[in-house]
């Protein structure tokens, strides 16, 4: 069953996230107070509703608890915090929120928000890419086309060496580190190093190459 996504707030960032999710064949509900933005969203979103995202009853009536992922993209800090709190209280598994400042981010994390993003650091298309993939943990943009991705070791990689997997030949990617647990990081691993269950493999390459690896994992 496909995951259900809700994007709250249709500024430039929220619109970018929603469009990218839909382009990847995801089911997306968009919510915004602005009727014109909702009307525009109906050209690309699965569903669109004009509503105040800080109104708990309004979100409950939309069945917000049935969604797997919520991306709160509101520009006003108080509204952002209220909407995020409602999403968490309704039991949504993954709540991602756009933050305006480090203080805003700290408040959100203390509330239990799962991930905080900054528009100037995380383009909406990258955030959507991360949400859609169960394997990519994080993506750091180096340029318009290239980046560094952290990937959970797939079952097929466990017990294999880097030379066996040959990421460079198959995908054009370079493995720059392997993380074992939270603190043990093998920087610039050797071809004979093996991947263990639970490892995180850190690769560098183009977004296209990283997507190809994810599709063929």
Backbone as ProteinMPNN parsed JSONL, in Angstrom:
{"seq_chain_A": "XXXXXXXXXXXXXXXXXXXXXXXXXXXXXXXXXXXXXXXXXXXXXXXXXXXXXXXXXXXXXXXXXXXXXXXXXXXXXXXXXXXXXXXXXXXXXXXXXXXXXXXXXXXXXXXXXXXXXXXXXXXXXXXXXXXXXXXXXXXXXXXXXXXXXXXXXXXXXXXXXXXXXXXXXXXXXXXXXXXXXXXXXXXXXXXXXXXXXXXXXXXXXXXXXXXXXXXXX", "coords_chain_A": {"N_chain_A": [[0.839, -1.192, 0.0], [0.554, 2.214, -0.871], [2.233, 4.972, 0.695], [0.641, 7.652, 2.457], [0.647, 11.1, 2.032], [0.676, 14.349, 3.522], [0.797, 17.737, 2.835], [1.268, 20.738, 4.357], [0.669, 24.025, 3.903], [1.301, 26.106, 1.272], [3.487, 27.653, 0.205], [6.427, 28.628, -1.673], [8.241, 26.604, -0.989], [6.635, 24.508, 0.148], [4.983, 23.983, -2.041], [6.865, 23.06, -3.876], [7.712, 20.671, -2.61], [5.262, 19.241, -2.574], [4.627, 19.042, -5.345], [6.805, 17.518, -6.272], [6.536, 15.113, -4.863], [4.099, 14.224, -5.938], [4.859, 13.93, -8.604], [6.374, 11.694, -8.327], [4.505, 9.773, -8.145], [3.107, 9.662, -5.731], [0.472, 9.695, -3.25], [-1.031, 12.627, -2.391], [-2.223, 14.993, -0.114], [-2.956, 18.384, -0.017], [-2.928, 21.273, 2.046], [-4.084, 24.498, 2.729], [-4.727, 27.873, 3.783], [-5.323, 29.698, 1.871], [-7.485, 30.198, -0.726], [-6.987, 30.532, -3.474], [-4.464, 29.385, -3.814], [-5.056, 26.737, -3.248], [-6.805, 26.172, -5.338], [-5.015, 26.355, -7.485], [-3.38, 24.237, -6.814], [-4.923, 22.033, -7.353], [-4.375, 21.275, -9.886], [-2.218, 19.646, -9.782], [-2.006, 18.21, -7.348], [-3.154, 15.309, -5.463], [-5.338, 15.591, -3.746], [-6.913, 18.544, -2.475], [-7.423, 20.919, 0.102], [-8.988, 23.725, 1.473], [-8.185, 25.103, 4.449], [-7.665, 25.984, 7.925], [-4.702, 25.242, 9.272], [-4.013, 25.346, 11.901], [-6.179, 24.775, 13.326], [-7.398, 22.402, 15.266], [-9.728, 20.82, 15.177], [-10.476, 21.085, 12.525], [-8.384, 19.791, 11.164], [-8.641, 17.238, 12.249], [-11.114, 16.527, 11.221], [-10.441, 16.121, 8.622], [-9.288, 13.714, 8.679], [-6.637, 13.454, 9.446], [-5.061, 11.773, 10.966], [-4.82, 9.465, 9.543], [-2.759, 9.65, 7.767], [0.579, 8.93, 6.661], [2.867, 10.481, 6.497], [3.645, 13.814, 7.302], [4.274, 17.035, 6.086], [5.071, 20.035, 7.228], [4.873, 23.224, 6.149], [4.616, 25.911, 6.797], [4.879, 29.49, 6.944], [4.733, 31.195, 9.14], [5.854, 31.252, 12.438], [4.441, 30.567, 14.876], [2.106, 29.389, 13.871], [3.241, 27.27, 12.489], [4.315, 25.753, 14.613], [1.963, 25.063, 16.009], [0.533, 23.561, 14.063], [2.325, 21.463, 13.651], [2.34, 20.309, 16.188], [-0.295, 19.363, 16.386], [-0.254, 17.441, 14.35], [1.613, 15.619, 15.409], [0.276, 14.85, 17.77], [-1.864, 13.563, 16.665], [-0.774, 11.256, 15.859], [0.751, 10.817, 13.52], [3.207, 9.119, 11.699], [5.672, 10.161, 10.645], [6.773, 13.363, 10.939], [7.657, 16.223, 9.358], [9.111, 19.405, 9.426], [9.318, 22.745, 8.275], [11.689, 25.067, 9.29], [12.249, 28.368, 10.644], [14.356, 29.407, 12.014], [17.21, 28.646, 14.158], [16.372, 28.566, 16.812], [13.626, 28.147, 16.515], [13.788, 25.603, 15.378], [14.849, 24.137, 17.548], [12.709, 24.252, 19.363], [10.794, 22.806, 17.937], [11.995, 20.266, 17.79], [12.021, 19.624, 20.516], [9.353, 19.26, 20.877], [9.001, 16.865, 19.714], [9.057, 16.559, 16.998], [9.98, 14.872, 14.002], [11.828, 15.509, 11.956], [13.579, 18.422, 11.017], [13.761, 20.994, 8.646], [15.563, 23.424, 6.701], [14.758, 25.839, 4.393], [16.74, 27.181, 2.869], [18.805, 25.439, 3.023], [17.903, 22.936, 2.385], [16.57, 21.972, -0.496], [13.229, 21.787, -1.697], [12.748, 19.654, -3.467], [14.743, 17.821, -2.821], [14.073, 17.149, -0.219], [11.595, 15.906, -0.619], [12.502, 13.738, -2.108], [13.959, 12.36, -0.16], [11.874, 11.684, 1.611], [10.332, 9.948, 0.11], [11.968, 7.767, -0.208], [12.821, 4.816, 1.449], [15.311, 4.067, 2.037], [17.294, 6.031, 1.808], [18.837, 8.056, 4.091], [19.756, 10.634, 4.481], [20.493, 13.612, 2.581], [22.913, 15.613, 1.203], [23.291, 18.533, -0.477], [25.636, 19.338, -2.91], [25.925, 20.71, -5.249], [23.898, 21.843, -8.032], [23.477, 19.398, -9.232], [24.96, 17.408, -7.962], [25.652, 15.457, -4.99], [25.906, 14.271, -1.542], [24.968, 11.245, -0.154], [23.454, 9.449, 2.519], [22.96, 6.106, 3.064], [20.965, 3.429, 4.195], [22.286, 0.231, 4.774], [21.434, -2.155, 2.441], [19.826, -5.373, 2.542], [20.94, -7.11, 0.681], [23.518, -6.213, 0.473], [24.834, -6.839, 2.77], [27.546, -8.439, 4.305], [29.018, -8.415, 2.015], [31.921, -7.219, 0.243], [33.282, -3.96, -0.571], [34.523, -4.038, -3.023], [33.275, -6.221, -4.149], [30.663, -5.268, -4.442], [31.041, -3.021, -6.004], [30.3, -0.193, -6.476], [31.201, 2.012, -7.92], [31.651, 1.149, -10.604], [29.133, 0.082, -11.296], [27.288, 2.138, -10.706], [28.539, 4.581, -10.836], [29.242, 5.836, -8.51], [31.048, 6.931, -5.608], [32.149, 5.422, -2.641], [32.527, 7.018, 0.315], [32.608, 6.721, 3.018], [31.821, 4.465, 5.737], [29.483, 3.931, 8.179], [29.375, 2.506, 11.343], [27.089, 1.884, 13.68], [26.501, 4.64, 15.967], [28.799, 6.202, 16.353], [31.15, 5.056, 15.303], [32.989, 5.497, 12.575], [34.13, 4.637, 9.447], [36.271, 6.144, 7.56], [37.025, 6.823, 4.169], [37.015, 4.042, 3.175], [38.508, 0.788, 2.504], [38.785, -1.281, -0.489], [38.421, -3.952, 0.263], [36.904, -3.892, 2.557], [34.107, -4.94, 4.489], [30.508, -4.812, 4.455], [28.277, -4.552, 7.107], [25.265, -5.717, 8.789], [22.973, -3.145, 9.533], [24.734, -1.105, 9.032], [25.611, 2.178, 7.757], [25.987, 3.456, 4.601], [27.926, 5.83, 2.999], [27.796, 7.789, 0.222], [29.065, 9.531, -2.693], [28.085, 11.439, -5.482], [26.211, 12.005, -8.537], [22.799, 13.22, -8.444], [21.188, 11.747, -10.116], [22.617, 9.345, -10.366], [22.561, 8.439, -7.72], [19.832, 8.076, -7.407], [19.469, 6.013, -9.225], [20.868, 3.954, -7.966], [19.219, 3.628, -5.714], [16.867, 2.744, -6.91], [17.639, 0.271, -7.829], [18.362, -1.208, -5.664]], "CA_chain_A": [[0.0, 0.0, 0.0], [1.345, 3.43, -0.952], [2.137, 5.893, 1.815], [-0.2, 8.827, 2.269], [1.376, 12.303, 2.426], [-0.052, 15.603, 3.614], [1.672, 18.911, 2.822], [0.529, 21.847, 4.955], [1.294, 25.301, 3.563], [1.689, 26.078, -0.138], [4.441, 28.644, -0.275], [7.295, 28.044, -2.698], [8.831, 25.373, -0.486], [5.593, 23.495, 0.234], [4.554, 23.647, -3.397], [7.925, 22.235, -4.468], [7.628, 19.346, -2.004], [4.034, 18.585, -3.031], [4.756, 18.714, -6.767], [7.782, 16.444, -6.459], [5.916, 13.887, -4.377], [3.093, 13.799, -6.923], [5.59, 13.472, -9.787], [6.868, 10.35, -8.017], [3.323, 8.913, -8.041], [2.633, 9.571, -4.351], [-0.832, 10.273, -2.952], [-0.719, 13.828, -1.61], [-3.236, 15.97, 0.253], [-2.376, 19.688, 0.302], [-3.801, 22.106, 2.877], [-3.669, 25.899, 2.85], [-5.859, 28.773, 4.047], [-5.543, 30.522, 0.688], [-8.317, 29.496, -1.72], [-6.348, 30.585, -4.79], [-3.387, 28.394, -3.831], [-5.681, 25.413, -3.319], [-7.299, 26.017, -6.705], [-3.851, 26.069, -8.329], [-2.858, 22.919, -6.446], [-5.771, 20.979, -7.898], [-3.819, 20.86, -11.18], [-1.144, 18.661, -9.6], [-2.132, 17.402, -6.127], [-4.196, 14.293, -5.446], [-6.468, 16.24, -3.088], [-6.586, 19.85, -1.913], [-8.451, 21.416, 1.0], [-8.773, 25.036, 2.091], [-8.44, 24.961, 5.884], [-6.703, 26.556, 8.851], [-3.951, 24.099, 9.801], [-3.855, 25.469, 13.355], [-7.473, 24.398, 13.891], [-7.329, 20.963, 15.518], [-10.96, 20.169, 14.72], [-10.459, 21.055, 11.061], [-7.474, 18.729, 10.735], [-9.237, 15.961, 12.63], [-12.216, 16.238, 10.287], [-9.832, 15.69, 7.359], [-8.711, 12.39, 8.888], [-5.189, 13.634, 9.406], [-4.394, 10.655, 11.638], [-4.663, 8.356, 8.602], [-1.619, 9.89, 6.893], [1.844, 8.369, 7.115], [3.895, 11.518, 6.545], [3.179, 15.199, 7.221], [5.316, 18.032, 5.871], [4.508, 21.328, 7.615], [5.678, 24.214, 5.425], [4.033, 27.218, 7.072], [5.876, 30.529, 7.115], [4.622, 31.86, 10.441], [6.392, 30.319, 13.43], [3.416, 30.065, 15.788], [1.244, 28.484, 13.107], [4.048, 26.079, 12.222], [4.392, 24.963, 15.845], [0.626, 24.53, 16.297], [0.206, 22.518, 13.087], [3.208, 20.322, 13.925], [1.868, 19.687, 17.426], [-1.519, 18.62, 16.062], [0.15, 16.266, 13.574], [2.229, 14.652, 16.329], [-0.754, 14.342, 18.681], [-2.74, 12.678, 15.904], [-0.082, 9.989, 15.664], [1.392, 10.644, 12.212], [4.497, 8.457, 11.92], [6.81, 11.023, 10.316], [6.396, 14.778, 10.816], [8.782, 17.043, 8.909], [8.673, 20.799, 9.538], [10.217, 23.812, 7.832], [12.006, 25.975, 10.394], [12.686, 29.705, 10.275], [15.573, 29.74, 12.744], [17.709, 27.577, 15.018], [15.498, 28.521, 17.991], [12.404, 27.497, 16.04], [14.112, 24.183, 15.215], [14.986, 23.548, 18.879], [11.356, 24.09, 19.904], [10.159, 21.722, 17.192], [12.58, 18.985, 18.225], [11.567, 19.358, 21.878], [7.972, 18.798, 20.745], [9.0, 15.511, 19.184], [9.06, 16.527, 15.534], [10.964, 13.887, 13.557], [12.888, 16.116, 11.143], [13.433, 19.856, 10.755], [14.522, 21.392, 7.46], [15.687, 24.848, 6.424], [14.623, 25.98, 2.941], [17.983, 27.588, 2.214], [19.747, 24.323, 3.073], [17.289, 21.736, 1.802], [15.591, 22.272, -1.528], [12.039, 20.955, -1.56], [12.823, 18.422, -4.253], [15.575, 16.878, -2.104], [13.307, 16.676, 0.929], [10.629, 14.941, -1.128], [13.252, 12.537, -2.483], [14.25, 11.645, 1.085], [10.642, 11.147, 2.18], [9.849, 8.843, -0.716], [12.869, 6.628, -0.136], [12.982, 4.203, 2.76], [16.711, 3.683, 2.18], [18.143, 7.211, 1.917], [18.646, 8.69, 5.394], [20.0, 12.07, 4.379], [21.074, 14.037, 1.313], [23.554, 16.929, 1.306], [23.473, 19.051, -1.825], [26.916, 19.996, -3.163], [25.674, 21.59, -6.386], [22.574, 21.565, -8.587], [23.367, 18.017, -9.703], [25.738, 16.45, -7.171], [25.448, 15.497, -3.552], [26.342, 13.161, -0.706], [23.797, 10.57, 0.406], [23.625, 8.395, 3.513], [22.01, 5.046, 2.751], [20.952, 2.231, 5.018], [22.786, -0.942, 4.047], [20.39, -3.076, 2.024], [20.097, -6.759, 2.935], [21.787, -7.757, -0.327], [24.894, -5.734, 0.604], [25.411, -7.328, 4.022], [28.532, -9.5, 4.134], [29.77, -8.198, 0.777], [32.956, -6.188, 0.291], [33.046, -2.856, -1.507], [34.953, -4.448, -4.361], [32.222, -7.106, -4.663], [29.491, -4.465, -4.8], [31.532, -2.185, -7.11], [29.395, 0.935, -6.684], [31.723, 2.939, -8.938], [31.421, 0.615, -11.946], [27.713, -0.125, -11.553], [26.451, 3.328, -10.549], [29.319, 5.806, -10.949], [29.289, 6.444, -7.184], [32.196, 6.62, -4.759], [31.846, 5.251, -1.219], [33.516, 7.829, 1.034], [32.641, 6.318, 4.425], [30.844, 3.499, 6.233], [29.26, 4.184, 9.6], [28.904, 1.381, 12.146], [26.525, 2.471, 14.893], [26.377, 6.099, 15.997], [30.059, 6.938, 16.448], [32.248, 4.386, 14.61], [32.936, 5.84, 11.155], [35.266, 4.212, 8.635], [36.431, 7.141, 6.497], [37.827, 6.347, 3.036], [37.154, 2.588, 3.352], [39.278, 0.033, 1.524], [37.961, -2.165, -1.33], [38.14, -5.219, 0.924], [36.066, -3.712, 3.741], [32.787, -5.549, 4.34], [29.351, -4.111, 5.01], [27.559, -5.353, 8.103], [23.862, -5.341, 9.011], [22.816, -1.923, 10.305], [25.686, -0.074, 8.609], [25.174, 3.263, 6.885], [26.975, 3.668, 3.543], [27.894, 7.229, 2.577], [28.294, 7.845, -1.157], [29.064, 10.828, -3.364], [27.842, 11.31, -6.911], [25.103, 12.832, -9.037], [21.481, 12.829, -7.955], [20.705, 10.698, -11.02], [23.298, 8.098, -10.014], [22.056, 8.023, -6.42], [18.473, 7.564, -7.645], [19.607, 4.714, -9.902], [21.239, 2.988, -6.929], [18.046, 3.389, -4.887], [15.896, 1.974, -7.697], [18.152, -1.076, -8.085], [18.92, -1.745, -4.421]], "C_chain_A": [[0.881, 1.251, 0.0], [1.152, 4.285, 0.301], [1.271, 7.088, 1.444], [0.537, 10.038, 2.836], [0.428, 13.489, 2.537], [0.971, 16.733, 3.684], [0.844, 20.1, 3.272], [1.277, 23.14, 4.691], [1.852, 25.271, 2.155], [2.447, 27.328, -0.56], [5.318, 27.982, -1.325], [7.855, 26.689, -2.26], [7.803, 24.244, -0.453], [5.113, 23.037, -1.132], [5.578, 22.748, -4.076], [7.885, 20.812, -3.924], [6.428, 18.584, -2.559], [4.14, 18.154, -4.49], [5.685, 17.519, -6.98], [7.237, 15.111, -5.979], [4.921, 13.336, -5.391], [3.768, 13.267, -8.183], [6.145, 12.065, -9.597], [5.72, 9.376, -7.714], [2.874, 8.684, -6.597], [1.236, 10.179, -4.236], [-0.623, 11.424, -1.98], [-1.972, 14.689, -1.384], [-2.515, 17.268, 0.583], [-3.408, 20.513, 1.058], [-3.234, 23.517, 2.946], [-4.912, 26.748, 3.101], [-6.261, 29.559, 2.806], [-6.281, 29.738, -0.395], [-7.652, 29.449, -3.084], [-5.233, 29.551, -4.905], [-3.937, 26.975, -3.928], [-6.212, 25.156, -4.725], [-6.161, 25.679, -7.667], [-3.347, 24.647, -8.082], [-3.675, 21.783, -7.04], [-5.3, 20.501, -9.273], [-2.743, 19.791, -11.009], [-1.336, 17.75, -8.391], [-3.253, 16.378, -6.26], [-5.479, 14.85, -4.859], [-6.007, 17.588, -2.548], [-7.736, 20.361, -1.07], [-8.055, 22.795, 1.537], [-9.152, 24.92, 3.565], [-7.345, 25.661, 6.674], [-5.989, 25.4, 9.549], [-3.682, 24.208, 11.295], [-5.143, 25.112, 14.087], [-7.51, 22.876, 14.032], [-8.559, 20.238, 14.995], [-11.001, 20.05, 13.202], [-9.561, 19.931, 10.554], [-8.017, 17.35, 11.083], [-10.32, 15.556, 11.641], [-11.697, 15.769, 8.928], [-9.197, 14.305, 7.48], [-7.201, 12.407, 8.868], [-4.442, 12.453, 10.022], [-4.151, 9.475, 10.701], [-3.461, 8.514, 7.673], [-0.336, 9.36, 7.515], [2.902, 9.445, 7.34], [3.233, 12.887, 6.433], [4.378, 16.109, 7.03], [4.69, 19.401, 6.112], [5.41, 22.427, 7.066], [5.141, 25.631, 5.619], [5.118, 28.249, 7.378], [5.883, 31.187, 8.481], [4.947, 30.863, 11.556], [5.314, 29.731, 14.332], [2.494, 29.072, 15.084], [1.955, 27.173, 12.815], [4.081, 25.159, 13.439], [3.047, 24.311, 16.157], [0.284, 23.374, 15.358], [1.048, 21.266, 13.332], [2.744, 19.569, 15.171], [0.622, 18.838, 17.178], [-1.177, 17.338, 15.304], [0.76, 15.191, 14.47], [1.17, 14.032, 17.239], [-1.712, 13.388, 17.98], [-2.052, 11.375, 15.506], [0.517, 9.751, 14.294], [2.822, 10.144, 12.433], [5.693, 9.378, 11.716], [6.32, 12.444, 10.089], [7.651, 15.587, 10.518], [8.316, 18.494, 8.87], [9.746, 21.75, 9.025], [10.429, 24.779, 8.983], [12.5, 27.318, 9.857], [14.024, 30.074, 10.909], [16.015, 28.551, 13.583], [16.835, 27.437, 16.268], [14.189, 27.812, 17.655], [12.633, 25.988, 15.936], [14.218, 23.488, 16.572], [13.622, 23.296, 19.515], [10.665, 22.908, 19.241], [10.689, 20.359, 17.629], [12.141, 18.627, 19.645], [10.12, 18.858, 21.887], [7.898, 17.364, 20.229], [8.908, 15.42, 17.678], [10.212, 15.647, 15.061], [12.118, 14.485, 12.766], [12.56, 17.577, 10.901], [14.304, 20.207, 9.56], [14.519, 22.91, 7.348], [15.664, 25.03, 4.909], [15.921, 26.333, 2.236], [19.011, 26.462, 2.199], [19.199, 23.088, 2.357], [16.257, 22.149, 0.771], [14.424, 21.297, -1.397], [12.123, 19.64, -2.308], [13.676, 17.373, -3.56], [14.835, 16.301, -0.911], [12.304, 15.624, 0.484], [11.315, 13.633, -1.505], [13.563, 11.696, -1.245], [13.001, 10.986, 1.663], [10.16, 9.914, 1.425], [10.707, 7.589, -0.568], [12.991, 6.11, 1.285], [14.449, 3.932, 3.057], [17.642, 4.88, 2.378], [17.819, 7.945, 3.216], [18.82, 10.192, 5.317], [20.655, 12.36, 3.043], [21.627, 15.441, 1.496], [23.859, 17.404, -0.104], [24.813, 19.764, -1.942], [26.816, 20.99, -4.309], [24.281, 21.274, -6.893], [22.391, 20.09, -8.916], [24.029, 16.986, -8.801], [25.491, 16.589, -5.679], [26.043, 14.284, -2.862], [25.099, 12.553, -0.068], [24.22, 9.529, 1.428], [22.546, 7.352, 3.258], [22.116, 3.907, 3.752], [21.438, 1.053, 4.18], [21.632, -1.885, 3.731], [20.805, -4.507, 2.369], [21.055, -7.448, 1.967], [23.249, -7.332, -0.22], [25.608, -6.366, 1.798], [26.323, -8.524, 3.768], [29.383, -9.348, 2.893], [30.842, -7.133, 0.997], [32.616, -5.084, -0.709], [33.471, -3.237, -2.926], [33.948, -5.413, -4.989], [31.041, -6.292, -5.186], [29.802, -3.501, -5.949], [30.572, -1.05, -7.468], [29.876, 1.847, -7.816], [31.416, 2.442, -10.358], [29.936, 0.53, -12.267], [26.914, 1.174, -11.583], [27.202, 4.644, -10.713], [29.455, 6.542, -9.629], [30.552, 6.03, -6.44], [31.731, 6.503, -3.318], [32.924, 5.985, -0.433], [33.588, 7.469, 2.52], [31.593, 5.238, 4.681], [30.704, 3.75, 7.73], [28.702, 2.941, 10.274], [28.368, 1.965, 13.457], [26.538, 3.984, 14.813], [27.723, 6.816, 15.877], [31.225, 6.33, 15.663], [32.132, 4.625, 13.106], [34.24, 5.444, 10.474], [35.371, 5.161, 7.444], [37.387, 6.605, 5.438], [38.086, 4.838, 3.149], [37.913, 1.937, 2.198], [38.365, -0.886, 0.713], [37.577, -3.472, -0.64], [37.284, -5.113, 2.166], [34.659, -4.235, 3.482], [31.704, -4.691, 5.004], [28.606, -5.064, 5.941], [26.113, -4.88, 8.22], [23.8, -4.097, 9.899], [23.78, -0.818, 9.933], [24.991, 1.011, 7.787], [26.301, 3.528, 5.901], [26.82, 5.093, 3.027], [28.563, 7.338, 1.218], [28.245, 9.27, -1.69], [28.899, 10.603, -4.856], [26.702, 12.211, -7.336], [23.781, 12.326, -8.474], [20.915, 11.699, -8.815], [21.315, 9.343, -10.665], [22.786, 7.545, -8.686], [20.647, 7.447, -6.57], [18.526, 6.196, -8.304], [19.965, 3.63, -8.896], [20.03, 2.626, -6.086], [17.031, 2.518, -5.605], [16.33, 0.526, -7.862], [18.727, -1.74, -6.845], [18.451, -3.188, -4.185]], "O_chain_A": [[1.836, 1.344, 0.771], [0.07, 4.323, 0.887], [1.182, 7.479, 0.28], [0.998, 10.013, 3.978], [-0.507, 13.622, 1.748], [1.897, 16.692, 4.493], [-0.164, 20.435, 2.649], [2.385, 23.337, 5.189], [2.771, 24.505, 1.864], [2.101, 27.978, -1.546], [4.995, 26.899, -1.815], [7.932, 25.75, -3.053], [8.059, 23.152, -0.96], [4.867, 21.851, -1.351], [5.218, 21.794, -4.765], [8.01, 19.852, -4.684], [6.551, 17.429, -2.965], [3.783, 17.027, -4.833], [5.387, 16.622, -7.768], [7.454, 14.084, -6.623], [4.9, 12.137, -5.669], [3.318, 12.28, -8.766], [6.363, 11.334, -10.564], [5.919, 8.316, -7.121], [2.323, 7.631, -6.277], [0.862, 11.058, -5.012], [-0.103, 11.232, -0.88], [-2.674, 15.059, -2.325], [-1.568, 17.268, 1.371], [-4.601, 20.465, 0.76], [-2.043, 23.704, 3.192], [-6.014, 26.389, 2.685], [-7.394, 30.028, 2.697], [-5.772, 28.745, -0.914], [-7.739, 28.439, -3.781], [-5.068, 28.917, -5.947], [-3.363, 26.12, -4.601], [-6.083, 24.048, -5.246], [-6.311, 24.833, -8.548], [-2.943, 23.946, -9.01], [-3.16, 20.678, -7.211], [-5.751, 19.469, -9.771], [-2.389, 19.107, -11.969], [-0.867, 16.613, -8.411], [-4.177, 16.546, -7.056], [-6.568, 14.624, -5.387], [-4.837, 17.752, -2.202], [-8.896, 20.256, -1.469], [-6.931, 22.997, 1.996], [-10.312, 24.665, 3.891], [-6.248, 25.9, 6.169], [-6.6, 24.665, 10.325], [-3.177, 23.262, 11.9], [-5.195, 25.143, 15.316], [-7.636, 22.153, 13.043], [-8.442, 19.152, 14.428], [-11.488, 19.06, 12.655], [-9.926, 19.206, 9.629], [-7.872, 16.405, 10.307], [-10.431, 14.388, 11.27], [-12.412, 15.108, 8.175], [-8.638, 13.784, 6.514], [-6.561, 11.496, 8.343], [-3.309, 12.168, 9.635], [-3.366, 8.582, 11.021], [-3.17, 7.619, 6.88], [-0.183, 9.343, 8.736], [3.727, 9.341, 8.248], [2.37, 13.102, 5.582], [5.384, 15.974, 7.728], [3.884, 19.874, 5.312], [6.568, 22.548, 7.467], [5.205, 26.453, 4.705], [6.139, 27.932, 7.988], [6.916, 31.681, 8.933], [4.385, 29.769, 11.608], [5.277, 28.517, 14.533], [2.146, 28.033, 15.647], [1.356, 26.1, 12.884], [3.899, 23.948, 13.321], [2.997, 23.138, 16.528], [-0.197, 22.331, 15.802], [0.548, 20.145, 13.234], [2.755, 18.338, 15.2], [0.503, 17.729, 17.698], [-1.739, 16.278, 15.58], [0.468, 14.005, 14.318], [1.17, 12.82, 17.453], [-2.302, 12.513, 18.613], [-2.666, 10.501, 14.893], [0.772, 8.604, 13.927], [3.555, 10.687, 13.259], [6.623, 9.377, 12.521], [5.549, 12.704, 9.166], [8.585, 15.63, 11.319], [7.244, 18.785, 8.341], [10.932, 21.579, 9.307], [9.467, 25.258, 9.583], [13.084, 27.4, 8.776], [14.739, 30.943, 10.409], [15.287, 27.566, 13.707], [16.586, 26.324, 16.732], [13.708, 26.98, 18.424], [11.788, 25.193, 16.348], [13.729, 22.37, 16.732], [13.402, 22.253, 20.13], [10.023, 22.102, 19.914], [9.92, 19.415, 17.814], [11.913, 17.455, 19.945], [9.713, 18.125, 22.789], [6.847, 16.727, 20.301], [8.705, 14.337, 17.129], [11.294, 15.668, 15.647], [13.255, 14.03, 12.883], [11.416, 17.932, 10.617], [15.452, 19.77, 9.47], [13.61, 23.588, 7.827], [16.479, 24.427, 4.21], [16.184, 25.848, 1.136], [19.982, 26.52, 1.445], [19.956, 22.297, 1.795], [15.18, 22.626, 1.128], [14.606, 20.135, -1.034], [11.623, 18.621, -1.833], [13.402, 16.179, -3.672], [14.948, 15.11, -0.618], [12.167, 14.579, 1.12], [10.783, 12.551, -1.256], [13.446, 10.471, -1.274], [13.062, 9.857, 2.149], [9.649, 8.964, 2.017], [10.225, 6.477, -0.78], [13.237, 6.878, 2.215], [14.804, 3.605, 4.19], [18.67, 4.757, 3.044], [16.693, 8.397, 3.426], [18.122, 10.941, 6.001], [21.287, 11.491, 2.442], [20.903, 16.353, 1.896], [24.599, 16.751, -0.839], [25.103, 20.682, -1.175], [27.533, 21.991, -4.339], [23.551, 20.514, -6.256], [21.269, 19.583, -8.882], [23.691, 15.804, -8.869], [25.17, 17.665, -5.173], [26.605, 13.393, -3.499], [24.273, 13.271, 0.495], [25.207, 8.817, 1.24], [21.358, 7.672, 3.239], [23.212, 3.476, 4.111], [21.048, 0.898, 3.023], [20.939, -2.357, 4.632], [21.994, -4.809, 2.475], [21.879, -8.267, 2.375], [24.128, -8.005, -0.757], [26.837, -6.424, 1.834], [25.937, -9.491, 3.111], [30.366, -10.069, 2.724], [30.683, -6.25, 1.84], [31.767, -5.262, -1.582], [32.856, -2.811, -3.904], [33.779, -5.431, -6.209], [30.488, -6.593, -6.244], [28.932, -3.202, -6.767], [30.095, -0.953, -8.598], [29.07, 2.387, -8.574], [30.975, 3.215, -11.209], [29.518, 0.864, -13.376], [25.981, 1.316, -12.373], [26.586, 5.709, -10.728], [29.749, 7.737, -9.614], [31.058, 4.922, -6.618], [31.011, 7.368, -2.819], [34.099, 5.625, -0.5], [34.528, 7.869, 3.207], [30.614, 5.113, 3.946], [31.697, 3.776, 8.458], [27.692, 2.387, 9.842], [29.143, 2.49, 14.257], [26.58, 4.553, 13.722], [27.781, 7.927, 15.351], [32.198, 7.03, 15.385], [31.284, 4.031, 12.44], [35.32, 5.871, 10.883], [34.66, 5.011, 6.45], [38.419, 6.013, 5.755], [39.238, 4.408, 3.211], [37.956, 2.454, 1.082], [37.28, -1.238, 1.178], [36.521, -4.037, -0.928], [36.961, -6.13, 2.779], [34.085, -4.014, 2.415], [31.952, -3.961, 5.964], [28.346, -6.218, 5.603], [25.78, -3.773, 7.798], [24.504, -4.016, 10.906], [23.672, 0.294, 10.449], [23.931, 0.789, 7.203], [27.434, 3.792, 6.303], [25.723, 5.513, 2.661], [29.743, 7.022, 1.069], [27.483, 10.105, -1.202], [29.497, 9.69, -5.427], [26.276, 13.083, -6.579], [23.657, 11.166, -8.082], [20.243, 10.801, -8.306], [20.625, 8.323, -10.66], [22.597, 6.337, -8.54], [20.31, 6.449, -5.934], [17.726, 5.317, -7.985], [19.436, 2.52, -8.956], [19.825, 1.454, -5.769], [16.404, 1.655, -4.993], [15.488, -0.358, -8.019], [19.482, -2.708, -6.942], [18.822, -3.802, -3.185]]}, "name": "protein", "num_of_chains": 1, "seq": "XXXXXXXXXXXXXXXXXXXXXXXXXXXXXXXXXXXXXXXXXXXXXXXXXXXXXXXXXXXXXXXXXXXXXXXXXXXXXXXXXXXXXXXXXXXXXXXXXXXXXXXXXXXXXXXXXXXXXXXXXXXXXXXXXXXXXXXXXXXXXXXXXXXXXXXXXXXXXXXXXXXXXXXXXXXXXXXXXXXXXXXXXXXXXXXXXXXXXXXXXXXXXXXXXXXXXXXXX"}
